[in-house]
PDB file of C-alpha atoms in Angstrom:
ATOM      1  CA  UNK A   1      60.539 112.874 171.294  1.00 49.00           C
ATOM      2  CA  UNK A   2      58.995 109.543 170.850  1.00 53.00           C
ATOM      3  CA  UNK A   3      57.092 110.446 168.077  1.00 58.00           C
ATOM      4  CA  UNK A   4      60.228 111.170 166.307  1.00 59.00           C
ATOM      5  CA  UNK A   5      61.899 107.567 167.328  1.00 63.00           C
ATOM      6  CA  UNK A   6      64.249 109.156 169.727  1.00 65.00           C
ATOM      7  CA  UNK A   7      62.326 107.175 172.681  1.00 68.00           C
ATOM      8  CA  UNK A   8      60.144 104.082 172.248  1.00 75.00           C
ATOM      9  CA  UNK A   9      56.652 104.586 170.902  1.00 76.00           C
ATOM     10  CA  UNK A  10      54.902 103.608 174.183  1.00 78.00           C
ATOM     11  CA  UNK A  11      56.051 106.911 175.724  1.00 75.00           C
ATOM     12  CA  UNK A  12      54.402 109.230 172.819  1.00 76.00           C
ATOM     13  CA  UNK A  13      50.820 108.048 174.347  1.00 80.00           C
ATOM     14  CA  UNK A  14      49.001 111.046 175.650  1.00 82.00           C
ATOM     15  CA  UNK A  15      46.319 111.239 177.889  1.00 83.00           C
ATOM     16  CA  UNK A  16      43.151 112.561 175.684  1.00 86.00           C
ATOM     17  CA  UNK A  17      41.959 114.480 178.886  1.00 85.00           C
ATOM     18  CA  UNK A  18      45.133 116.098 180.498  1.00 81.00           C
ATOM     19  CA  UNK A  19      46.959 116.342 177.148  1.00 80.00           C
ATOM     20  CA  UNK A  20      50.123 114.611 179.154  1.00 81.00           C
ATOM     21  CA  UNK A  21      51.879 111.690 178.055  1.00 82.00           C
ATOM     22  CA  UNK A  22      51.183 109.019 180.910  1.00 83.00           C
ATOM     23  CA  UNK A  23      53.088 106.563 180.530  1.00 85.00           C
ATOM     24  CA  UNK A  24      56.235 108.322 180.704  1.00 83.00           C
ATOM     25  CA  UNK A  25      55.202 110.490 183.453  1.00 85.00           C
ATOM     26  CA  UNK A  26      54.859 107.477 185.700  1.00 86.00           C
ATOM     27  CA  UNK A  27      58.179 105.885 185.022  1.00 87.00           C
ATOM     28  CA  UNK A  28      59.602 108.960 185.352  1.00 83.00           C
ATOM     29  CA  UNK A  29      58.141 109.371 188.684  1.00 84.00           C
ATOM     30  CA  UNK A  30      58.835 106.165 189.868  1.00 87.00           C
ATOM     31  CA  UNK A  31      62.630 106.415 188.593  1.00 83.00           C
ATOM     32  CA  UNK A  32      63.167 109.945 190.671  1.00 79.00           C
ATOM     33  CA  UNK A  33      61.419 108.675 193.594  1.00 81.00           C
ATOM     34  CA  UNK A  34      63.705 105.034 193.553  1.00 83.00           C
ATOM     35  CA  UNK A  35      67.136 107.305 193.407  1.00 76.00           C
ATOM     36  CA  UNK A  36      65.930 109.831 195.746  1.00 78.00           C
ATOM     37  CA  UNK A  37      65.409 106.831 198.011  1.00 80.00           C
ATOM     38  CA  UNK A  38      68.625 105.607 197.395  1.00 82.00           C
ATOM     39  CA  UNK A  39      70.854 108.225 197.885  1.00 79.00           C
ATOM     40  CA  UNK A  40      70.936 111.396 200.463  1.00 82.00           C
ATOM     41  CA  UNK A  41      70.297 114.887 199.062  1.00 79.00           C
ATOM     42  CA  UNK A  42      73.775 116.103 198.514  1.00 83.00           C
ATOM     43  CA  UNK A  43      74.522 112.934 196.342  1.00 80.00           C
ATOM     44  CA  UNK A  44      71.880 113.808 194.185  1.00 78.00           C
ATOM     45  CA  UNK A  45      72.902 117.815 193.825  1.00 80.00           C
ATOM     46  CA  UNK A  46      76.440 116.476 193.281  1.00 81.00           C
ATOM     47  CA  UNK A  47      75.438 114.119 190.282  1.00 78.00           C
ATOM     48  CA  UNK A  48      73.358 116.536 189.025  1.00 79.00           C
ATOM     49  CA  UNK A  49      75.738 119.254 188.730  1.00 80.00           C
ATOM     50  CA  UNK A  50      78.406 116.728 187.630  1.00 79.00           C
ATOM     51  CA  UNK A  51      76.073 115.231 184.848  1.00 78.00           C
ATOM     52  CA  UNK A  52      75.052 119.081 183.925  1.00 81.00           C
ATOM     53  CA  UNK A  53      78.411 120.128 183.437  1.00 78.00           C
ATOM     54  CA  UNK A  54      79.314 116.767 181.121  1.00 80.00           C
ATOM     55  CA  UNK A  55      76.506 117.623 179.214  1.00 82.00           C
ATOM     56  CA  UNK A  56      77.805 121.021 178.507  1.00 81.00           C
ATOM     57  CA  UNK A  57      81.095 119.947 177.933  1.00 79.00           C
ATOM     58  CA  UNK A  58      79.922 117.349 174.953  1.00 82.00           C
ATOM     59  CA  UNK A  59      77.631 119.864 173.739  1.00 81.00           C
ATOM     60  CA  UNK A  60      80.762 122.386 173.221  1.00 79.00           C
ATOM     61  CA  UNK A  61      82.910 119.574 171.785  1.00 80.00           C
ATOM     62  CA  UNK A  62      80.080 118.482 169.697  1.00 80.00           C
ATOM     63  CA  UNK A  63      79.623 122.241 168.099  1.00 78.00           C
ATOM     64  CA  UNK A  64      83.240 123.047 167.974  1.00 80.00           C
ATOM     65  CA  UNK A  65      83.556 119.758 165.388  1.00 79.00           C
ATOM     66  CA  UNK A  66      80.481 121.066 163.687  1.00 80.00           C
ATOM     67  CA  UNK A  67      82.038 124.532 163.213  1.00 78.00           C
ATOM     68  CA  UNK A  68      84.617 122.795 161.605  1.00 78.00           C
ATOM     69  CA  UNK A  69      83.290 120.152 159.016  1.00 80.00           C
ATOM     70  CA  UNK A  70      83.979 120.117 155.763  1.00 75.00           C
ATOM     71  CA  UNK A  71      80.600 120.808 153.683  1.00 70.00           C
ATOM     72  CA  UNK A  72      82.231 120.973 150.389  1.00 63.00           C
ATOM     73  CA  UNK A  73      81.424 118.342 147.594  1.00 56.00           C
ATOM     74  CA  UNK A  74      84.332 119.675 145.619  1.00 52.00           C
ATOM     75  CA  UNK A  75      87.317 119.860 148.109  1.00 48.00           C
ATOM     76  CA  UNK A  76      90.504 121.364 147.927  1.00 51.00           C
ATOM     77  CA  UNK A  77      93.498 119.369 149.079  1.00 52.00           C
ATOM     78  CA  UNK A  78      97.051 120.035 149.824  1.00 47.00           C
ATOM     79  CA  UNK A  79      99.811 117.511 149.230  1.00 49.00           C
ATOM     80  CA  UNK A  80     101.696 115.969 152.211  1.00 51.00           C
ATOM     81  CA  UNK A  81     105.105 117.202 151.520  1.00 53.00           C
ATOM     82  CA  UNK A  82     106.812 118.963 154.797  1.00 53.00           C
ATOM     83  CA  UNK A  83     105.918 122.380 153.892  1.00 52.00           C
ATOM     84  CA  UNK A  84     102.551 121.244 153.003  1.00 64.00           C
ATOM     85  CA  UNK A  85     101.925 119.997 156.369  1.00 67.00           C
ATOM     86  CA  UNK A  86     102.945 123.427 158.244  1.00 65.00           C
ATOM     87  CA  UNK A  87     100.142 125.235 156.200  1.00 65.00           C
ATOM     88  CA  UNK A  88      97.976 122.583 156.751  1.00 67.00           C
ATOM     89  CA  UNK A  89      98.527 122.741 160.139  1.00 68.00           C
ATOM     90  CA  UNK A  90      98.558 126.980 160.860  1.00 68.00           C
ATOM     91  CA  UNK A  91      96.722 127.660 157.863  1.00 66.00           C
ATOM     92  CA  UNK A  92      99.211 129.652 156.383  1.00 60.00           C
ATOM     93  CA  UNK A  93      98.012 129.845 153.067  1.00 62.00           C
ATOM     94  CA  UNK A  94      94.426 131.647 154.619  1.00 66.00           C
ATOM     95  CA  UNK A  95      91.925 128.998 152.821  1.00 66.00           C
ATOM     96  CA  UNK A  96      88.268 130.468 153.294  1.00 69.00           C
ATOM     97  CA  UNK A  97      86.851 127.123 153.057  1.00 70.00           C
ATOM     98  CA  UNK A  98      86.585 123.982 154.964  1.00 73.00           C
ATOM     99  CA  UNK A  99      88.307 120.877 153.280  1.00 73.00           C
ATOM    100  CA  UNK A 100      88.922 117.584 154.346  1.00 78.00           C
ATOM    101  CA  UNK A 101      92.944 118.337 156.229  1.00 77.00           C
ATOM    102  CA  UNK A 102      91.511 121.365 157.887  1.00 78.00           C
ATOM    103  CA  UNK A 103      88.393 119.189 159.018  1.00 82.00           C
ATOM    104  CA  UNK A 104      91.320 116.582 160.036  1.00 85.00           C
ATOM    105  CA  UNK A 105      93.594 119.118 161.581  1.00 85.00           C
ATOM    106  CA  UNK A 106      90.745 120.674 164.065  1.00 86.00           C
ATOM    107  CA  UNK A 107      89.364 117.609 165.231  1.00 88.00           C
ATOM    108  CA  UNK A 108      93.315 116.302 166.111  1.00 90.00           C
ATOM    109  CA  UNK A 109      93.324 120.105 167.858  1.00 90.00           C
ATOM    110  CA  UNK A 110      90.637 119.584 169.627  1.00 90.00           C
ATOM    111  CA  UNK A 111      91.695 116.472 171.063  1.00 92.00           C
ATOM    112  CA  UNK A 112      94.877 117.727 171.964  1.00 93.00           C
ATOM    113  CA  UNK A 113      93.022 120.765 173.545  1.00 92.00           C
ATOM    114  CA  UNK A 114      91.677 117.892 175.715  1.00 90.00           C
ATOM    115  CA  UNK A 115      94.284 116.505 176.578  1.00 93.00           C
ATOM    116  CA  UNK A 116      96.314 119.509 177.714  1.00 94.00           C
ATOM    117  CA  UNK A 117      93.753 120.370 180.532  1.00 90.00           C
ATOM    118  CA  UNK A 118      92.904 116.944 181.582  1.00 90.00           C
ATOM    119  CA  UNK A 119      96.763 116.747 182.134  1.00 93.00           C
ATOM    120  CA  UNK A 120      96.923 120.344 183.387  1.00 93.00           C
ATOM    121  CA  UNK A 121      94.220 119.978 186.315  1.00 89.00           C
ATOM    122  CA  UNK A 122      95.354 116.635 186.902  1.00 91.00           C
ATOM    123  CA  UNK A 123      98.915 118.192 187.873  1.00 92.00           C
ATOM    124  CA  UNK A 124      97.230 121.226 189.481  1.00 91.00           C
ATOM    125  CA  UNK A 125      95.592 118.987 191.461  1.00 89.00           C
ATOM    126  CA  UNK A 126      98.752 116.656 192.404  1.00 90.00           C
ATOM    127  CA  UNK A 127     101.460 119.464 192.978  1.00 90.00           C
ATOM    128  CA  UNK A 128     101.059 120.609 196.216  1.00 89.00           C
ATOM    129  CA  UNK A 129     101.155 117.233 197.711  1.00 91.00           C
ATOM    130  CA  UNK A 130     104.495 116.517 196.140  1.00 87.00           C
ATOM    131  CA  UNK A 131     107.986 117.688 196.959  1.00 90.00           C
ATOM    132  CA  UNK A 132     111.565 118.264 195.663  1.00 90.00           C
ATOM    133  CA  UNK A 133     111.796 116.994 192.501  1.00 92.00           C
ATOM    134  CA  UNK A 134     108.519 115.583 191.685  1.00 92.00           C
ATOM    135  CA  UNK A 135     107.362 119.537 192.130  1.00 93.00           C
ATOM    136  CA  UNK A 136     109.836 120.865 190.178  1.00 94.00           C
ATOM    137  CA  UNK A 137     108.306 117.918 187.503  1.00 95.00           C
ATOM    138  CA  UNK A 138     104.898 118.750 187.854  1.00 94.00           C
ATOM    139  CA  UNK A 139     105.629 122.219 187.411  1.00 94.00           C
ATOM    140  CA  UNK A 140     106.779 121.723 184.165  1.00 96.00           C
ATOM    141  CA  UNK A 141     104.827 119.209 183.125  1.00 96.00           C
ATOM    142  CA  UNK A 142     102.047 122.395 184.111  1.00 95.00           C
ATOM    143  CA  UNK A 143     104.106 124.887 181.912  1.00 96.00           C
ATOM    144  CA  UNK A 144     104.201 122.432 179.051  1.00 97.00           C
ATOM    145  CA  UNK A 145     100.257 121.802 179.476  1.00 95.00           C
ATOM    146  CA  UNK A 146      99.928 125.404 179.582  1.00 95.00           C
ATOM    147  CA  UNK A 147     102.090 125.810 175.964  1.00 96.00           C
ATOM    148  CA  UNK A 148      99.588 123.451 174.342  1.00 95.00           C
ATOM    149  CA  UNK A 149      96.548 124.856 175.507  1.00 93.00           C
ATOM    150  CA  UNK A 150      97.011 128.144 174.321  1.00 93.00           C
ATOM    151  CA  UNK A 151      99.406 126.687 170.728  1.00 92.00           C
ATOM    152  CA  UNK A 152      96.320 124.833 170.132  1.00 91.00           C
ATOM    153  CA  UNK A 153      93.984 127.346 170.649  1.00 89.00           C
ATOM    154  CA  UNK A 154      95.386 129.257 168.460  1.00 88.00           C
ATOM    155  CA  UNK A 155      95.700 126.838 165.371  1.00 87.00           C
ATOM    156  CA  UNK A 156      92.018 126.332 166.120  1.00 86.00           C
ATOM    157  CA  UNK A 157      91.290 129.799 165.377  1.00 84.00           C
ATOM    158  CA  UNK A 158      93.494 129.974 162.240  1.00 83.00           C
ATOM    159  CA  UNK A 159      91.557 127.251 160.474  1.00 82.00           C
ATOM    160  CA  UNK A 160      88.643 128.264 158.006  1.00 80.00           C
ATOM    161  CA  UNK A 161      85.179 127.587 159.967  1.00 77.00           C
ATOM    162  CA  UNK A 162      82.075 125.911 157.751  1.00 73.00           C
ATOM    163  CA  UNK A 163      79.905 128.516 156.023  1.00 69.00           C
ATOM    164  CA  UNK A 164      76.864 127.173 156.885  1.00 67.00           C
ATOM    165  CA  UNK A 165      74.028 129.272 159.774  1.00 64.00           C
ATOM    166  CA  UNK A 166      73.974 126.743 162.992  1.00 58.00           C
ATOM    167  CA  UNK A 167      71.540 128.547 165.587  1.00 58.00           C
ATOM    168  CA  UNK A 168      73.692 127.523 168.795  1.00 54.00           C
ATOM    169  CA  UNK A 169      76.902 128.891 167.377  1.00 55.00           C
ATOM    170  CA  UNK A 170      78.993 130.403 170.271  1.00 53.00           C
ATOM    171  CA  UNK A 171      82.628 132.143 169.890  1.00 54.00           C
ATOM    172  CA  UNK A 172      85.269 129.880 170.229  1.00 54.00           C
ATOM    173  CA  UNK A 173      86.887 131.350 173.063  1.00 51.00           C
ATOM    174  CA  UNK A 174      84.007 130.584 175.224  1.00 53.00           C
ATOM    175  CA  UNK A 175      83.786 126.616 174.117  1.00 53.00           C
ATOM    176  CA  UNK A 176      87.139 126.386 174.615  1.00 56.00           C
ATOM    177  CA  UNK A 177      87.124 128.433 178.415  1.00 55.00           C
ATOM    178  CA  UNK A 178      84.234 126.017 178.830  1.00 56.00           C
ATOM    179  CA  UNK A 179      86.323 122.775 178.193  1.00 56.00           C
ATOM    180  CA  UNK A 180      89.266 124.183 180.541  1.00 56.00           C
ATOM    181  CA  UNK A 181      87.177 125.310 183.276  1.00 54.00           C
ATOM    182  CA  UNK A 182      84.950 122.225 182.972  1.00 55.00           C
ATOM    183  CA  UNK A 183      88.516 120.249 183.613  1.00 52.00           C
ATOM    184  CA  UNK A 184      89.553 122.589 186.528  1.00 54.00           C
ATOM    185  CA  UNK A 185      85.305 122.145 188.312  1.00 52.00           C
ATOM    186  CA  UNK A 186      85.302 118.604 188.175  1.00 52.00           C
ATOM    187  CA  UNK A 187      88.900 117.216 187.922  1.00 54.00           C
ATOM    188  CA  UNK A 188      87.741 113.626 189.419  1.00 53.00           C
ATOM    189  CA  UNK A 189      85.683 113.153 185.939  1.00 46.00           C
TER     190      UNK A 189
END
């Protein structure tokens, strides 16, 4: 990786003998054993699993904008009058190709996917501790949480995908299960 500038140049030296790159084996080293000084074992597992999980979770995000991106050098667009904007929106008129709304339109989705199950497992998480009417609140805050998860999803999969091969293309169902369950693991993040 440092060969390719993604880490400084001092970590791309290899030891001739060992075939190992030495410098950044030691620091390395010396940064595990510094945090495993620092905190107890169960600290570590937890911010492990918590960073592993992030990491997943940006990597879905990250491909589900990919799958989306408009590729075109000639693109199609639709004008912004109020019927325009519904087929925009649910892709009613069935466009095969990406364009620059539809690239607009999943990326707004996708936030609003977001949203939805941050707010969603942040009510989960506060309803049982509340009573009368801040339950009956929370509940349908919940619903409505619920309603935009699953309208998003589905305007998500109603928009034309990009054409082009990616190797770590996974159905979006599971990306977007990912993100939810992600939000319902770890609902302190």
């Amino acid at each position: 990786m440092s060969s390719d500038g993604l880490l400084f140049k001092c970590f791309s030296m290899v030891n001739e003998k060992t075939k190992t790159p030495v410098l950044a084996t030691m620091i390395a080293g010396v940064g595990t054993g510094l945090l495993s000084s620092l905190f107890n074992l169960e600290q570590l597992v937890e911010m492990t699993s918590i960073g592993t999980l992030m990491s997943y979770l940006m990597v879905c995000v990250c491909i589900l904008i990919l799958r989306y991106k408009n590729n075109n050098i000639v693109s199609q667009e639709l004008d912004n009058s109020e019927v325009h904007i519904i087929y925009k929106w649910w892709n009613a008129s069935n466009t095969g190709l990406t364009n620059k709304d539809s690239q607009y339109v999943s990326r707004v989705l996708i936030l609003v996917y977001t949203f939805a199950a941050v707010v969603f497992c942040i009510c989960m998480m506060k309803v049982n501790d509340c009573e009368g009417f801040w339950k009956l609140l929370l509940t349908i805050i919940i619903g409505i949480s619920i309603a935009f998860l699953i309208i998003s999803m589905l305007m998500l999969c109603r928009l034309p995908q990009a054409v082009e091969n990616l190797s770590f293309r996974v159905v979006i169902k599971q990306q977007a299960y990912f993100i939810f369950q992600t939000k319902i693991l770890l609902p302190e993040i």
